[in-house]
Coordinates of C-alpha atoms in Angstrom, one line a residue:
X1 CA 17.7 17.6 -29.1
X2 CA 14.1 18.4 -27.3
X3 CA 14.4 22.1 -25.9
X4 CA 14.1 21.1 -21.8
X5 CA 11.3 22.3 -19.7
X6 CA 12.8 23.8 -17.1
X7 CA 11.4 24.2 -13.1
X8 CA 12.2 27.0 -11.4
X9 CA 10.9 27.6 -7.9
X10 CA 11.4 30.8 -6.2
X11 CA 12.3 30.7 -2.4
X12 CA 9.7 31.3 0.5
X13 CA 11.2 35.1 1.0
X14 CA 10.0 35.9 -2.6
X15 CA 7.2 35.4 -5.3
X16 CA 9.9 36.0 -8.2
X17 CA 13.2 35.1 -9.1
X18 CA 16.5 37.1 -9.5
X19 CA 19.8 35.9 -10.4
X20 CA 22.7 36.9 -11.0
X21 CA 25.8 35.0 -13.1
X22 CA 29.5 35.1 -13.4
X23 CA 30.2 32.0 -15.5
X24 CA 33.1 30.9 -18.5
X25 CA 30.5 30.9 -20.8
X26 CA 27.1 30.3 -21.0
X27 CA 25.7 26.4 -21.1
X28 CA 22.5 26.1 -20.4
X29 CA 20.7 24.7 -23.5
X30 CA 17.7 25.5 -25.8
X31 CA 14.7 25.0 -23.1
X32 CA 11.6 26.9 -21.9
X33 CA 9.3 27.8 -19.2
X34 CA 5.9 28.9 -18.1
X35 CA 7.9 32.0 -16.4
X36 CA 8.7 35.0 -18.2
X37 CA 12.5 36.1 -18.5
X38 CA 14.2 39.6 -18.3
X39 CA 17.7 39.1 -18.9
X40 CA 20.2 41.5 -19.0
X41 CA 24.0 40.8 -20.6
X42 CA 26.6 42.6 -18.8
X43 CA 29.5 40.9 -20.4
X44 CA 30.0 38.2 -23.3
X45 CA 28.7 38.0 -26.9
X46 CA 27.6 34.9 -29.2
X47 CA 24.6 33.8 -30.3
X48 CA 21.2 34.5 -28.8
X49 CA 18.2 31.7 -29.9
X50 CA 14.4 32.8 -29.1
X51 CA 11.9 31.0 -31.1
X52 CA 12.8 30.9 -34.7
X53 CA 15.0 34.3 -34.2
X54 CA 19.0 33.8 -34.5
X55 CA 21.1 36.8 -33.8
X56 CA 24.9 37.7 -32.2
X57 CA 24.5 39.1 -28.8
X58 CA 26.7 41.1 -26.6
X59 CA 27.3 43.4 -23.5
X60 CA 24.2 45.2 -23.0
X61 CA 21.6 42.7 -24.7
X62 CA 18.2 43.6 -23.0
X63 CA 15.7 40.4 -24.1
X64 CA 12.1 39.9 -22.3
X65 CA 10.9 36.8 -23.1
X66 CA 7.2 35.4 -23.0
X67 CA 5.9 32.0 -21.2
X68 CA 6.4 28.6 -23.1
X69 CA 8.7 30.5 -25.8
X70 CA 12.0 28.3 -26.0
X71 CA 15.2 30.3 -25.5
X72 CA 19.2 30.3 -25.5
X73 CA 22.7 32.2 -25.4
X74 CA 25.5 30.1 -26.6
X75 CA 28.0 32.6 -25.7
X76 CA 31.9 32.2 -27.3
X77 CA 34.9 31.4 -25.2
X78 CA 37.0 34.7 -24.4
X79 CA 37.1 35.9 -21.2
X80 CA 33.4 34.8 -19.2
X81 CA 30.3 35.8 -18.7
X82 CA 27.7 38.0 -16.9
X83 CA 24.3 38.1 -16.5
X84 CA 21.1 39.1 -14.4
X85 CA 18.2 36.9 -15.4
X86 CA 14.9 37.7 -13.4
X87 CA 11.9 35.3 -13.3
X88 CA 8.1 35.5 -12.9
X89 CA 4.7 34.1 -13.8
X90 CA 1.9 36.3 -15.0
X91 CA 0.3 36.6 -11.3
X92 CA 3.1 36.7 -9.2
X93 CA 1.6 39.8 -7.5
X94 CA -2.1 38.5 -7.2
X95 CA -4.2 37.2 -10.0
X96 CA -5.0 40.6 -11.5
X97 CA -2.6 43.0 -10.5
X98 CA -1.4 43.9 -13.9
X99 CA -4.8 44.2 -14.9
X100 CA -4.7 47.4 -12.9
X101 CA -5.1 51.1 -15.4
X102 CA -1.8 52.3 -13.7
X103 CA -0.3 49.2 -14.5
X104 CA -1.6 48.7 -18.4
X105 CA 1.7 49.3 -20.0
X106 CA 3.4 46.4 -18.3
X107 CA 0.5 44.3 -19.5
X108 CA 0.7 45.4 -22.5
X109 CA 4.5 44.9 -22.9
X110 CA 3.6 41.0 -21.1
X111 CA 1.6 40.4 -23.6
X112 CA 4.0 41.0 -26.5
X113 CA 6.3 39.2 -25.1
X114 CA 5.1 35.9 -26.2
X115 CA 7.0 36.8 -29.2
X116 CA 10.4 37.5 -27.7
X117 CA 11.7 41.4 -27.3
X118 CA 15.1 42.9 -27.6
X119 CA 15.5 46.4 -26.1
X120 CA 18.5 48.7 -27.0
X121 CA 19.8 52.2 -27.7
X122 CA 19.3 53.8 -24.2
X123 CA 16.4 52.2 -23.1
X124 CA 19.2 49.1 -22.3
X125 CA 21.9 51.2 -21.3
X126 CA 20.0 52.5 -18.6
X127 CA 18.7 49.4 -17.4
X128 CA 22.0 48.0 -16.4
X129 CA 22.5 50.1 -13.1
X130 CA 18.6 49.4 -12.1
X131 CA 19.4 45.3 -13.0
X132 CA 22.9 45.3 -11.4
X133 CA 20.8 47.2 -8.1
X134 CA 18.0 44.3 -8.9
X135 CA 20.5 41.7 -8.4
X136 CA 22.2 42.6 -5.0
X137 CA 18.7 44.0 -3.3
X138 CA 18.1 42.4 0.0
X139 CA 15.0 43.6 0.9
X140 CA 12.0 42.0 -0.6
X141 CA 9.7 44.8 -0.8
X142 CA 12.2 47.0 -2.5
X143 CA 13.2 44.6 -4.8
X144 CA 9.8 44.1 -6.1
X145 CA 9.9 47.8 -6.4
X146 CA 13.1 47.4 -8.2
X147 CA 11.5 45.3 -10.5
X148 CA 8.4 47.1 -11.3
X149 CA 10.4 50.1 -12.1
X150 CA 12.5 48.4 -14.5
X151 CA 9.3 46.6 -16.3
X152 CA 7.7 50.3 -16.3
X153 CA 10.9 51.6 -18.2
X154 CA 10.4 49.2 -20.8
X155 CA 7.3 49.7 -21.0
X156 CA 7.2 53.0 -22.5
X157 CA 10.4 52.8 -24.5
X158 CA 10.1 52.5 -28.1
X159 CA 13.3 51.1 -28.9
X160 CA 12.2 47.3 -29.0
X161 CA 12.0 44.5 -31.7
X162 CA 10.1 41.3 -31.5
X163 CA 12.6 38.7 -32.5
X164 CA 10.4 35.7 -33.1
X165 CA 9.4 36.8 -36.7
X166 CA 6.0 37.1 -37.8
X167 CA 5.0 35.3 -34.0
X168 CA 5.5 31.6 -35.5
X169 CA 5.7 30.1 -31.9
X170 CA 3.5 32.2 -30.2
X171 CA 0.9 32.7 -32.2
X172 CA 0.6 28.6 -32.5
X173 CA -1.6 26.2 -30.3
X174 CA -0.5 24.9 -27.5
X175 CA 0.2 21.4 -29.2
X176 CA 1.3 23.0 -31.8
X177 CA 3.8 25.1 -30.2
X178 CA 5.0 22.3 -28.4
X179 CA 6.1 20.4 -31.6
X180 CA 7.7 23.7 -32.6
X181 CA 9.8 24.1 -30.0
X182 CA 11.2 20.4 -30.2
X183 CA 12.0 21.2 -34.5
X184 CA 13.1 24.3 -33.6
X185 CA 15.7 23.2 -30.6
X186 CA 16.7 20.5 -33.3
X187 CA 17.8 22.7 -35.6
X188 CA 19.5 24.9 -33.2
X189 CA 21.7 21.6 -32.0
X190 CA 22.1 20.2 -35.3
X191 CA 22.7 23.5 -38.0
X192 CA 26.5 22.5 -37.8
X193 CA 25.9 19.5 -38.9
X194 CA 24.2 16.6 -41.3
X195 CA 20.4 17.3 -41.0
X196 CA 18.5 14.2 -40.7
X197 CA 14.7 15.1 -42.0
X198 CA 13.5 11.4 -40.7
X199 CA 15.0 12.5 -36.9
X200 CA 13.1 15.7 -36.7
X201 CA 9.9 14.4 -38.0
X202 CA 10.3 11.3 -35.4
X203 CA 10.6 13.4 -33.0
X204 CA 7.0 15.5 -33.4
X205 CA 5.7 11.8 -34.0
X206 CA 4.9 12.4 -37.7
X207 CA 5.9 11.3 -41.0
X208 CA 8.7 13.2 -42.7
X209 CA 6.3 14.8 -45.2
X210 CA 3.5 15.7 -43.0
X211 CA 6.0 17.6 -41.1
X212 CA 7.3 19.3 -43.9
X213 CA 3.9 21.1 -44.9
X214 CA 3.7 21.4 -41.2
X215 CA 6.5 23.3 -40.5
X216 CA 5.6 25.8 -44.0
X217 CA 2.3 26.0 -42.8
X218 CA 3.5 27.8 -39.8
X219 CA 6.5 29.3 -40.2
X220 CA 6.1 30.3 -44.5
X221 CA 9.0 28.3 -45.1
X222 CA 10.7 25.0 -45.2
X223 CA 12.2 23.3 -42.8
X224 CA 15.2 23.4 -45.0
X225 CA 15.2 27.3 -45.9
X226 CA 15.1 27.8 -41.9
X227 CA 18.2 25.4 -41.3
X228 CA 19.8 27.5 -44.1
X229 CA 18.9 30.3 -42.4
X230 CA 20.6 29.5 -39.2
X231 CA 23.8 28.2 -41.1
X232 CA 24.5 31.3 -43.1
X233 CA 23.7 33.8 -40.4
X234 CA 26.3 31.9 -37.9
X235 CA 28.8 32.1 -41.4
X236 CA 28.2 35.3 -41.7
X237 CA 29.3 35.8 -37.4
X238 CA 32.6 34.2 -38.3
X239 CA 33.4 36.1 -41.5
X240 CA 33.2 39.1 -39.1
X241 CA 34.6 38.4 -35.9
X242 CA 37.4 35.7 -37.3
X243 CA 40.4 35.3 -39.8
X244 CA 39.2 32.0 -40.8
X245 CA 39.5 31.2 -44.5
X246 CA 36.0 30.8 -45.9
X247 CA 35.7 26.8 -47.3
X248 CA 36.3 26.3 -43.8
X249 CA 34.0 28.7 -42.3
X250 CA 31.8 27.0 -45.0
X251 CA 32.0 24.0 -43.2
X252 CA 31.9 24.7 -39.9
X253 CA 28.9 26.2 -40.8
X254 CA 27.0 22.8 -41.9
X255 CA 27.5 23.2 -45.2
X256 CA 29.2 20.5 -47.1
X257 CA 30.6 21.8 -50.3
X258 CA 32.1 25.3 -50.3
X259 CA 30.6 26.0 -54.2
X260 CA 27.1 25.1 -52.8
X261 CA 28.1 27.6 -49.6
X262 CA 28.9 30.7 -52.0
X263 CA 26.1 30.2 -54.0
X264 CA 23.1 30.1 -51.7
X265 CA 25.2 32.9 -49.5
X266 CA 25.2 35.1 -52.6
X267 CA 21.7 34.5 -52.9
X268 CA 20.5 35.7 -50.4
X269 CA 23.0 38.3 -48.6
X270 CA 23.1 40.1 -52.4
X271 CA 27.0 40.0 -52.4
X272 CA 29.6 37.1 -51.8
X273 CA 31.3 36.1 -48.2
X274 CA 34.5 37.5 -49.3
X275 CA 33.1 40.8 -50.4
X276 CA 30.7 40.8 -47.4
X277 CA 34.2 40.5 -45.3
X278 CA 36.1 43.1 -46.9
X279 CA 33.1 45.6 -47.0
X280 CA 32.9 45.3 -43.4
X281 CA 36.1 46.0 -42.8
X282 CA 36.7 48.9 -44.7
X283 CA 33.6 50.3 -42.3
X284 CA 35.6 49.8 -39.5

């Protein structure tokens, strides 16, 4: 339920950490660290969890994410996965290397990180060679290189988005945050299912309706409108991607009554889920 802190240690070759997976599908759960992450999708596509952002990933997906900021790819079962994920604290090059003129950009792009950023358009296409190269360098000094010039890249593209809205988790305490994270990994366990208000709240160690006007206090809306959130944006993945008949997309979505499900979806995509199917097929 908790997102898990996670320890990573780079070797004694290395101040930074740079891997590279071939897996069936991504398992690694909600959970943070006080590294930051460049990952780089080379094959897959699911769902992609940083902070209080929800969205469908897939080849190509370019994220940067900040330290503390809790973070996950649930990734659907076709045919694997592939990755490059690099690691790194703040001062992995000396305490104020970044801090250097010729270096501002980076620091600058570090710093908005602490909300989560998503790079496409070319800006990611091009940084799958320089990540792939990342992954298999053996020499130290040129892998740092390697690194530095992919960071640079980003650094002066424009084609980014912060993906945790409005900087809800970043922009929050350190205790705070840390109560965040924990409601926010519950949600993105439970979404599917019953939603237990009492669980959540035990969980942060406060009553059920402190943590309500806790939760709307940070995020500017309810705990509820957020797991609704996350419900209808996975509904609206499957009416895409699948053949499924909706009451039971409706369900596998959390939602317990199909009339309920239509209603709220309506609501708030403008247009119903069959409609919102068939339009998006007669774009393709």
């Amino acid at each position: 339920m908790k997102p898990l802190f996670e320890n990573l240690q780079p070797g004694p070759e290395s101040s930074f950490i740079v891997r590279a997976f071939d897996l069936e599908q991504f398992t690694v759960p909600f959970h943070f660290h006080p590294e930051f992450e460049l990952t780089m999708i080379l094959k897959g596509r699911g769902k992609r969890y940083v902070g209080n952002n929800m969205e469908d990933f897939e080849q190509n997906d370019l994220v940067l994410i900040g330290p503390d900021l809790p973070h996950c790819w649930k990734s659907e079962k076709e045919d694997g996965v592939k990755s490059v994920v690099v690691h790194f604290i703040n001062d992995f090059l000396g305490e104020d290397f970044f801090n250097k003129p010729e270096l501002s950009n980076i620091q600058n792009i570090l710093q908005r990180s602490a909300s989560g950023i998503r790079f496409y358009g070319e800006t990611a296409e091009n940084a799958v060679t320089k990540m792939e190269l990342l992954s298999v360098e053996e020499n130290p000094f040129r892998k740092m290189m390697r690194l530095l010039d992919v960071m640079e890249d980003l650094a002066g593209s424009s084609e980014y988005q912060l993906l945790d809205h409005g900087g809800a988790v970043a922009q929050l305490p350190n205790i705070n945050k840390e109560r965040m994270n924990v409601a926010l990994g519950y949600i993105v366990d439970n979404f599917r299912q019953d939603i237990i208000l009492n669980e959540v709240a035990a969980e942060v160690n406060m009553s059920p309706n402190a943590f309500c006007k806790y939760f709307k206090k940070a995020t500017d809306k309810t705990f509820m409108e957020t797991v609704i959130d996350y419900r209808i944006n996975f509904a609206m993945q499957q009416l895409l991607s699948t053949e499924k008949p909706v009451a039971e997309i409706a369900m596998e979505s959390g939602f317990g009554d199909v009339s309920h499900f239509y209603k709220l979806f309506k609501r708030r995509i403008k247009i119903s889920p069959l409609q919102y199917r068939k339009d998006f097929q007669k774009g393709i």
